[in-house]
N, CA and C of each residue as an Amber inpcrd file, in Angstrom:
protein
   492
 114.4730000  84.5200000 107.7790000 113.3980000  84.2260000 106.4450000
 112.2960000  84.6580000 106.9120000 111.3460000  85.5200000 106.1190000
 109.9880000  86.3410000 106.9030000 109.3200000  84.7580000 106.6320000
 108.3170000  85.0740000 107.6820000 106.9540000  84.0840000 107.4850000
 106.3450000  84.6270000 106.1550000 105.6720000  83.4010000 105.5370000
 104.7340000  83.7210000 104.3690000 103.4050000  84.0230000 105.0140000
 102.3520000  84.5760000 104.1790000 101.2520000  84.9270000 104.2020000
 100.1570000  84.1250000 103.4900000  99.2290000  83.5140000 104.0110000
  98.2330000  82.7050000 103.0330000  97.0690000  83.5160000 102.5920000
  96.9170000  83.4580000 101.5160000  95.5870000  84.3160000 100.6380000
  94.4930000  83.1190000 100.3840000  93.4470000  83.1740000 101.2820000
  92.5740000  82.1640000 101.0180000  91.3960000  82.6530000 100.1130000
  90.4260000  82.1160000  99.2740000  89.6670000  82.8860000  98.6510000
  88.3660000  81.7260000  98.5330000  87.3980000  82.4290000  98.6380000
  86.3830000  81.1970000  98.8020000  85.9910000  80.7660000  97.3140000
  86.2040000  81.6550000  96.0810000  85.8420000  81.3210000  94.9580000
  86.7960000  81.8520000  94.2760000  87.2180000  81.3120000  93.0010000
  88.5380000  82.0090000  91.9770000  87.9810000  83.1220000  91.5860000
  86.6930000  83.6460000  91.5470000  86.1090000  84.6440000  91.1930000
  86.2970000  85.9640000  91.8830000  86.8020000  85.7950000  93.0130000
  87.5070000  86.5470000  94.1510000  88.8120000  87.2630000  94.0100000
  89.5200000  86.4210000  92.7530000  90.9390000  86.9430000  92.1840000
  90.9290000  88.2920000  91.7370000  90.2140000  89.1470000  91.5330000
  90.3470000  90.6230000  91.1590000  90.3170000  91.2900000  92.4820000
  89.6840000  91.0370000  93.2450000  89.9310000  91.4860000  94.6420000
  91.1520000  91.4110000  95.5360000  91.3170000  90.1320000  95.3590000
  92.2790000  89.5290000  96.1640000  93.8180000  90.1260000  95.6230000
  93.8190000  90.5640000  94.3610000  94.8660000  90.5160000  93.7700000
  95.5990000  91.8080000  94.5050000  94.8960000  92.8480000  95.1410000
  95.0310000  93.6860000  95.8920000  96.3230000  93.3890000  97.0920000
  95.8020000  92.3950000  97.8330000  96.7520000  91.5010000  98.7240000
  97.6290000  91.1850000  98.1650000  97.7770000  90.5630000  96.9580000
  98.9360000  89.5810000  96.4290000 100.3030000  90.9300000  96.1710000
  99.5600000  91.8520000  95.2950000 100.8680000  93.0140000  95.1320000
 101.3080000  93.7700000  95.8690000 100.0620000  94.0400000  97.4140000
 100.9430000  94.4650000  98.1550000 101.8050000  93.6920000  99.3080000
 101.6560000  92.4320000  99.2950000 102.6630000  91.4270000  99.7330000
 103.8660000  91.4090000  99.0420000 103.6340000  91.4070000  97.9120000
 105.0330000  91.3640000  96.6950000 105.6860000  92.7750000  96.8850000
 105.0460000  93.7300000  97.1150000 106.0050000  95.0260000  97.1930000
 106.6380000  95.4770000  98.5880000 106.1770000  94.3570000  99.7090000
 107.0540000  94.2890000 100.9560000 107.6770000  93.2020000 100.9490000
 108.0290000  92.6630000 100.1390000 109.1240000  91.3940000  99.7400000
 108.2240000  90.2770000 101.0430000 107.0030000  90.3800000 101.0840000
 106.7970000  89.1560000 101.8730000 106.1720000  88.1080000 100.8800000
 106.4270000  86.5750000 101.2330000 106.2580000  85.6590000 100.3900000
 104.6340000  85.1330000 100.7030000 103.8110000  85.0540000  99.6810000
 102.3720000  84.4580000 100.0910000 102.0880000  83.5870000  99.0660000
 101.0140000  82.5940000  99.4500000 100.4460000  81.5370000  98.7960000
  99.1510000  81.9170000  98.7750000  98.2560000  81.7420000  97.8150000
  96.9930000  81.8640000  97.1740000  96.1720000  80.5550000  97.0660000
  95.1620000  80.1860000  97.5360000  94.5050000  78.9130000  97.3330000
  92.9360000  79.5270000  97.3740000  92.2570000  78.6060000  96.7830000
  90.6800000  78.7770000  96.4720000  90.3660000  77.7490000  97.5120000
  89.1850000  77.7270000  98.7550000  88.9400000  76.4640000  99.7520000
  87.6600000  77.4490000  99.8270000  86.7310000  76.4820000 100.4440000
  85.2230000  77.0260000 100.6500000  85.0480000  76.3240000 101.9690000
  84.5640000  77.4650000 102.4920000  84.1400000  76.7370000 104.0210000
  82.8440000  75.9310000 103.9980000  82.0440000  75.9950000 102.8640000
  80.8500000  75.1730000 102.7150000  81.2660000  73.6880000 101.7330000
  81.9320000  74.3040000 100.7380000  81.9330000  72.9890000  99.6500000
  83.4150000  72.0010000  99.8700000  84.2860000  72.9160000 100.5530000
  85.7280000  71.7420000 100.9350000  85.9120000  72.2220000 102.7750000
  85.2450000  72.2580000 103.4770000  85.2010000  72.1690000 104.5910000
  86.7220000  71.5380000 105.4810000  86.5060000  70.5050000 104.8130000
  88.1230000  69.4240000 105.3990000  89.0680000  69.9460000 105.1460000
  89.1510000  70.4550000 104.0500000  90.5590000  71.2660000 103.2030000
  90.8130000  72.5530000 103.5870000  89.7840000  73.3950000 104.1270000
  89.9910000  74.2460000 105.1030000  90.3170000  74.3010000 106.3090000
  89.6810000  73.5350000 107.0270000  90.1160000  73.3810000 108.5210000
  91.6960000  72.7330000 108.4290000  91.9610000  71.5720000 107.3410000
  93.5620000  71.2950000 107.3710000  94.0840000  72.0250000 107.2890000
  93.9910000  73.1610000 106.2170000  95.1600000  73.9980000 106.1620000
  95.2500000  74.7710000 107.3900000  94.1820000  75.4640000 107.8760000
  94.5000000  76.4720000 108.9370000  95.0600000  75.4440000 110.2630000
  94.9840000  74.3050000 110.1090000  95.4060000  73.5740000 111.4960000
  97.0370000  73.3310000 111.3060000  97.4640000  73.2290000 109.7050000
  98.9720000  73.3080000 109.5820000  99.4670000  74.2170000 108.9570000
  98.9130000  75.4480000 109.3030000  99.4150000  76.8460000 108.5100000
 100.9410000  77.1460000 109.4750000 100.6330000  77.1020000 110.8440000
 101.8750000  77.2850000 111.1250000 102.8720000  76.4760000 111.2710000
 102.7160000  75.5910000 111.2980000 103.7730000  74.2220000 110.6100000
 104.5740000  74.3780000 109.4800000 103.7970000  75.2980000 108.2600000
 103.9330000  75.3820000 107.3470000 104.5290000  76.5360000 106.9960000
 104.9230000  77.3100000 108.1230000 105.7680000  78.6190000 107.6430000
 104.6860000  79.7380000 107.6010000 103.6630000  80.0090000 107.9020000
 103.0560000  80.9900000 107.5920000 102.7360000  81.7500000 109.1680000
 102.1920000  83.2310000 108.8400000 102.6870000  84.1630000 110.1670000
 101.1060000  84.4340000 110.1200000 100.3120000  84.4000000 109.1480000
  99.2450000  85.1290000 108.8040000  97.9380000  84.7100000 108.0070000
  96.9140000  84.3760000 108.0730000  95.9920000  83.9390000 107.0270000
  95.0120000  85.3340000 106.6340000  94.7880000  85.2910000 105.4100000
  93.7660000  86.2550000 104.9800000  92.7890000  85.8300000 103.9710000
  91.4180000  85.7950000 104.4820000  90.7400000  84.9250000 104.0290000
  89.4980000  85.9450000 103.1100000  89.3030000  85.7270000 101.9040000
  88.3760000  86.7520000 101.3680000  87.1240000  85.9220000 100.8400000
  86.0530000  86.3330000 101.3040000  84.7720000  85.4400000 100.7480000
  83.8540000  86.6980000 100.6960000  82.6660000  85.8700000  99.9960000
  81.1940000  86.8500000  99.7760000  80.4080000  86.3020000 100.3160000
  79.0300000  87.1850000 100.1640000  77.7400000  86.4820000 100.8600000
  77.7630000  85.7900000 102.1650000  77.6740000  84.7420000 102.4320000
  77.8220000  84.0940000 103.9800000  79.0460000  84.0070000 104.5450000
  80.2280000  84.1210000 103.9010000  81.4270000  84.9890000 104.2870000
  81.7820000  84.0130000 105.3790000  81.5400000  82.6780000 105.6590000
  82.4140000  81.9840000 107.0510000  84.0640000  81.6120000 106.7010000
  84.4110000  81.9210000 105.5850000  85.5910000  81.2260000 105.4890000
  86.5920000  81.8080000 106.6470000  86.4700000  83.0500000 106.8030000
  87.4460000  83.5630000 107.8080000  87.0310000  83.0920000 108.8740000
  85.7020000  82.7780000 109.6110000  85.6690000  82.2690000 110.5560000
  86.1470000  80.8700000 110.7790000  85.9250000  80.0360000 109.7450000
  86.0810000  78.9310000 109.9450000  87.6680000  78.5050000 109.8600000
  88.3530000  79.0560000 109.0190000  89.9170000  79.1240000 109.5430000
  90.2780000  79.5720000 110.7660000  89.8300000  80.4140000 110.9680000
  90.0000000  81.1530000 112.6610000  89.7770000  80.1070000 113.5580000
  88.9430000  79.4710000 113.5290000  88.4480000  78.3890000 114.4330000
  89.5860000  76.9500000 114.3990000  90.1170000  77.1790000 113.3690000
  91.2550000  75.9640000 113.6040000  92.7780000  76.2990000 113.3620000
  93.0410000  77.7300000 114.0720000  94.6890000  78.3120000 114.2330000
  94.4840000  79.0030000 114.9700000  95.6150000  79.3350000 115.7790000
  95.7530000  80.2430000 116.4070000  96.5210000  81.5040000 115.7510000
  96.4180000  81.2980000 114.6780000  97.3850000  82.2950000 113.4460000
  96.5580000  83.6870000 113.6510000  96.8250000  84.6410000 113.2820000
  95.7810000  85.8730000 113.0380000  95.1260000  85.7310000 111.9560000
  93.8850000  85.9190000 111.8530000  93.2720000  85.7100000 110.3610000
  92.5460000  86.9680000 110.0980000  92.6190000  87.4860000 109.1310000
  92.5240000  88.7470000 108.7260000  91.1340000  88.4500000 107.5340000
  89.9600000  88.9760000 107.7290000  88.8560000  88.7560000 106.6570000
  88.7290000  90.0730000 105.7050000  88.2320000  89.5920000 104.2530000
  88.1040000  90.4480000 103.4530000  86.7360000  90.0620000 103.0680000
  85.8400000  91.1970000 103.5420000  84.1420000  90.9560000 102.9870000
  84.4630000  91.2520000 101.3730000  83.4550000  90.2290000 100.7880000
  84.0950000  90.6510000  99.1000000  82.4760000  90.8140000  98.5900000
  82.2060000  92.2600000  97.9760000  81.3290000  92.5420000  97.3320000
  80.5370000  91.8970000  96.4030000  79.2570000  91.1910000  96.7700000
  78.5700000  90.3960000  96.0590000  77.5220000  91.1140000  95.1440000
  76.5050000  90.7120000  94.4380000  75.2470000  91.5160000  93.8010000
  74.4360000  91.6650000  94.9670000  74.2930000  90.5700000  95.8020000
  73.0870000  90.4610000  96.6620000  72.7620000  91.5620000  97.3150000
  73.7060000  91.9490000  98.6430000  73.3610000  93.2370000  99.4520000
  74.4810000  94.1840000  99.0720000  75.2780000  94.1830000  98.1010000
  76.3540000  94.9890000  98.2970000  77.8600000  94.9040000  99.0510000
  77.7720000  93.6070000  99.2620000  78.5830000  93.2210000 100.4080000
  78.0320000  93.3200000 101.7280000  77.2630000  93.8960000 102.3780000
  76.8300000  94.2590000 103.6790000  76.8370000  92.6560000 104.4190000
  76.3400000  91.7860000 103.6530000  75.9790000  90.4880000 104.1810000
  77.3690000  89.8050000 104.6080000  78.4360000  90.0660000 103.3400000
  79.6200000  89.3830000 103.7690000  80.5470000  89.9690000 104.8600000
  80.2320000  91.6720000 104.9140000  81.0360000  92.4380000 106.2550000
  80.4090000  91.9650000 107.3610000  78.9450000  91.5620000 107.6870000
  78.3200000  91.3650000 108.7580000  78.6460000  89.8320000 109.4000000
  78.8630000  89.0270000 108.3220000  79.3790000  87.5480000 108.4720000
  80.7800000  87.6250000 109.0870000  81.6450000  88.5100000 108.3440000
  83.2350000  88.2500000 109.0570000  83.1780000  88.8810000 110.0780000
  82.6970000  89.8760000 110.2240000  82.9360000  90.5720000 111.8260000
  82.2490000  90.2750000 113.2040000  81.3190000  89.5890000 112.8360000
  80.4060000  89.2100000 113.9610000  81.0170000  87.6960000 114.3520000
  81.9970000  87.5310000 115.1780000  82.3890000  86.3220000 115.4840000
  82.5460000  86.3820000 116.9440000  82.3050000  84.9510000 116.8940000
  81.9420000  84.9330000 118.6040000  83.3260000  84.7490000 119.6270000
  83.0560000  85.0100000 121.0450000  84.3500000  85.0200000 121.5650000
  85.3070000  84.0590000 121.5780000  86.6890000  84.3680000 121.4420000
  87.6540000  83.3290000 121.7540000  87.8660000  83.0700000 120.0140000
  87.4480000  83.1880000 119.1870000  87.4170000  83.0340000 117.7530000
  87.4570000  84.1580000 116.5170000  88.3120000  85.0900000 117.3810000
  88.2610000  86.5000000 116.3750000  88.9550000  86.3410000 115.1030000
  88.4720000  87.2360000 114.4350000  88.9100000  87.6130000 112.9240000
  88.7460000  89.0010000 112.7490000  89.8600000  89.6910000 112.1210000
  90.2270000  91.1440000 112.3240000  89.7830000  91.1680000 110.7170000
  89.0800000  91.9690000 110.4260000  88.5000000  92.3550000 109.1410000
  88.5010000  94.1660000 108.8430000  88.5200000  93.9700000 107.6120000
  89.1720000  94.8770000 106.6330000  87.7530000  95.4600000 105.8640000
  87.6670000  96.7610000 105.2110000  86.8400000  97.0620000 104.5630000
  86.1540000  96.1630000 103.4760000  85.0360000  96.1330000 103.1040000
  84.4310000  95.5150000 101.6750000  85.2550000  95.7430000 100.7810000
  85.7890000  94.5680000 100.0900000  86.9650000  94.6800000  99.0020000
  88.2940000  95.1480000  99.6230000  88.4910000  95.5140000 100.6140000
  89.9220000  95.9370000 101.0400000  90.5440000  94.9150000 101.4880000
  91.4850000  94.1850000 100.0690000  92.5190000  93.3780000 100.1180000
  93.8200000  93.8820000 100.5060000  94.1130000  95.3360000  99.8890000
  95.5100000  95.8570000 100.1780000  95.6060000  96.0690000 101.7020000
  94.5630000  96.4380000 102.5320000  94.8110000  97.0180000 103.7320000
  94.9120000  95.6210000 104.5240000  94.3970000  94.4030000 103.9120000
  94.3570000  93.0270000 104.6340000  95.8980000  92.7200000 104.4890000
  96.3230000  93.1510000 103.5010000  97.8670000  92.7860000 103.4590000
  98.7790000  93.4630000 104.2510000  98.6000000  94.8310000 103.8350000
  99.2370000  95.7770000 105.2470000  99.1230000  95.4550000 106.8820000
  98.1550000  95.2260000 106.8140000  97.8690000  94.6240000 108.4870000
  98.6670000  92.9440000 108.9590000  98.4940000  92.3300000 107.8520000
  99.1480000  91.2260000 107.9600000 100.7320000  91.5020000 108.2350000
 101.0870000  91.9060000 107.4000000 102.6730000  92.7180000 107.3250000
 103.1420000  93.5760000 108.8240000 102.1520000  94.5350000 109.2740000
 102.6770000  94.9250000 110.2940000 102.4970000  94.0500000 111.4780000
 101.3840000  92.7900000 111.6950000 101.9540000  91.6020000 112.2390000
 102.9520000  91.1240000 112.3590000 103.3570000  90.7100000 110.9750000
 104.6150000  90.1820000 110.9550000 106.1320000  90.9910000 111.5870000
 105.8820000  92.1070000 111.0790000 106.7660000  93.2960000 111.4760000
 106.6180000  93.1920000 113.0740000 106.2190000  92.6480000 113.8770000
 106.5310000  92.7420000 115.1920000 107.6200000  92.2410000 115.6320000
 107.8150000  91.0260000 114.8670000 108.9160000  89.9900000 115.1440000
 110.1070000  90.0420000 114.2090000 109.6800000  90.3870000 113.2170000
 110.2420000  90.7880000 111.6380000 111.0930000  92.2020000 111.5260000
 112.1140000  92.3250000 111.8270000 112.7950000  93.5830000 111.6290000
 112.7390000  94.4480000 110.2570000 113.2850000  93.3540000 109.1770000
 113.0730000  93.8020000 108.0740000 111.7520000  94.2500000 107.1810000
 110.6290000  93.2540000 107.5490000 109.7330000  93.5320000 107.3460000
 109.0570000  95.2560000 107.8580000 109.4270000  95.3070000 109.4110000
 109.0400000  96.4350000 109.7170000 109.8710000  97.7360000 109.1600000
 110.7680000  97.7490000 108.9430000 111.7700000  98.7760000 107.8550000
 110.9830000  98.8210000 106.6950000 110.4960000  97.8580000 105.7870000
 109.7720000  97.8870000 104.6500000 108.6880000  98.8440000 104.8230000
 107.6720000  98.3890000 105.8720000 106.2290000  99.2070000 105.9590000
 106.9790000 100.3990000 106.6660000 108.0020000 100.9550000 107.4490000
 108.1840000 102.1620000 107.6390000 108.4340000 102.7370000 106.2370000
 109.6640000 102.1570000 105.6020000 109.8140000 103.1080000 104.1350000
 108.4820000 103.3880000 103.0530000 107.6320000 102.4930000 103.3910000
 106.6640000 102.7660000 102.8040000 105.5310000 103.7590000 103.0220000
 105.5720000 103.9350000 104.3980000 104.8680000 105.5720000 105.1210000
 105.2540000 106.5200000 104.8010000 106.8040000 106.3790000 104.7810000
 107.5230000 107.4880000 104.5470000 107.1320000 108.0970000 103.0730000
 107.0600000 107.1120000 102.3080000 106.5600000 107.3480000 100.6550000
 105.2080000 107.9170000 100.4650000 104.3080000 107.2290000 101.5660000
 102.8710000 107.7190000 101.3030000 103.0970000 109.3000000 101.8520000
 103.4460000 109.3330000 102.8640000 103.9770000 110.9500000 103.2230000
 104.3430000 111.8720000 102.6110000 105.3190000 111.4940000 101.6950000
 106.2490000 112.3080000 100.4120000 105.1360000 112.6200000  99.5980000
 104.3890000 111.7160000  99.0000000 103.5500000 111.6140000  98.0500000
 102.1750000 112.5730000  98.4510000 101.7300000 112.4940000  99.8340000
 100.7350000 113.5460000 100.1320000 101.3510000 114.6720000 100.2490000
 102.3000000 115.2420000 100.4900000 103.3410000 116.3440000 100.5580000
 103.1450000 117.2740000  99.2530000 103.6120000 116.1590000  98.2290000
 103.7680000 116.4170000  97.0660000 102.5830000 116.8740000  96.5880000
 101.8600000 116.0900000  96.5790000 100.1540000 116.6930000  96.2950000
  99.9420000 118.0920000  96.7640000  99.9860000 118.3500000  97.7190000
  99.6480000 119.5730000  98.5100000 100.3430000 120.6690000  97.6820000
 101.6450000 120.3480000  97.6160000 102.6300000 121.4820000  97.1620000
 102.0210000 121.7340000  95.7870000 101.7130000 120.6440000  94.6070000
 101.2300000 121.2040000  93.1910000  99.8570000 121.6920000  93.2920000
  99.3340000 121.3460000  94.7750000  97.8690000 122.1280000  94.4400000
  97.8070000 123.5600000  94.5400000  98.9340000 123.8490000  95.6390000
  98.9490000 125.1600000  96.2560000  99.6980000 125.6720000  94.9620000
 100.6430000 125.3260000  94.0870000 100.9550000 125.6950000  93.1870000
  99.8140000 126.0140000  92.1640000  98.9180000 125.4510000  91.6840000
  97.6720000 125.5710000  90.8510000  96.7940000 126.3790000  91.4360000
  96.6990000 126.6330000  92.5610000  95.9110000 127.9780000  93.3750000
  96.2950000 129.2910000  93.4440000  97.7930000 129.3030000  93.2200000
  98.3740000 130.3080000  93.7400000  98.2790000 131.5770000  92.2320000
């Protein structure tokens, strides 16, 4: 059975962004759980979740947060599972604040970081991590990459036909 991926968002208002990760994981048949936890408002719950995630069957944690965006780092400080941060765009600094807060982690507390609002890539990265030891996940990723290649080649064929 595949490991699960946890998706933790700092606010329920992050759900439109996080939905890209949920959809990507579902398309790869990877189970996920989605929760709202705050690094600042519910730090004990966030830390406890991270500490227990491995024993709960998770193989990776995705954390989405905007502005100060400390959620991914707080989770990473309390687990040895890979943590992938999604900086969420806010009205304040267009997400640059969240990007910098997510990517600038101290030595020994790594957080892999995707683009601002890059939830789908966070899910694909988590899937690739799981695919290291899960051949079924690796095969589904390989199929996805083949489909992507076919779609680009078909788009080029159509373009060439239009231009001819």
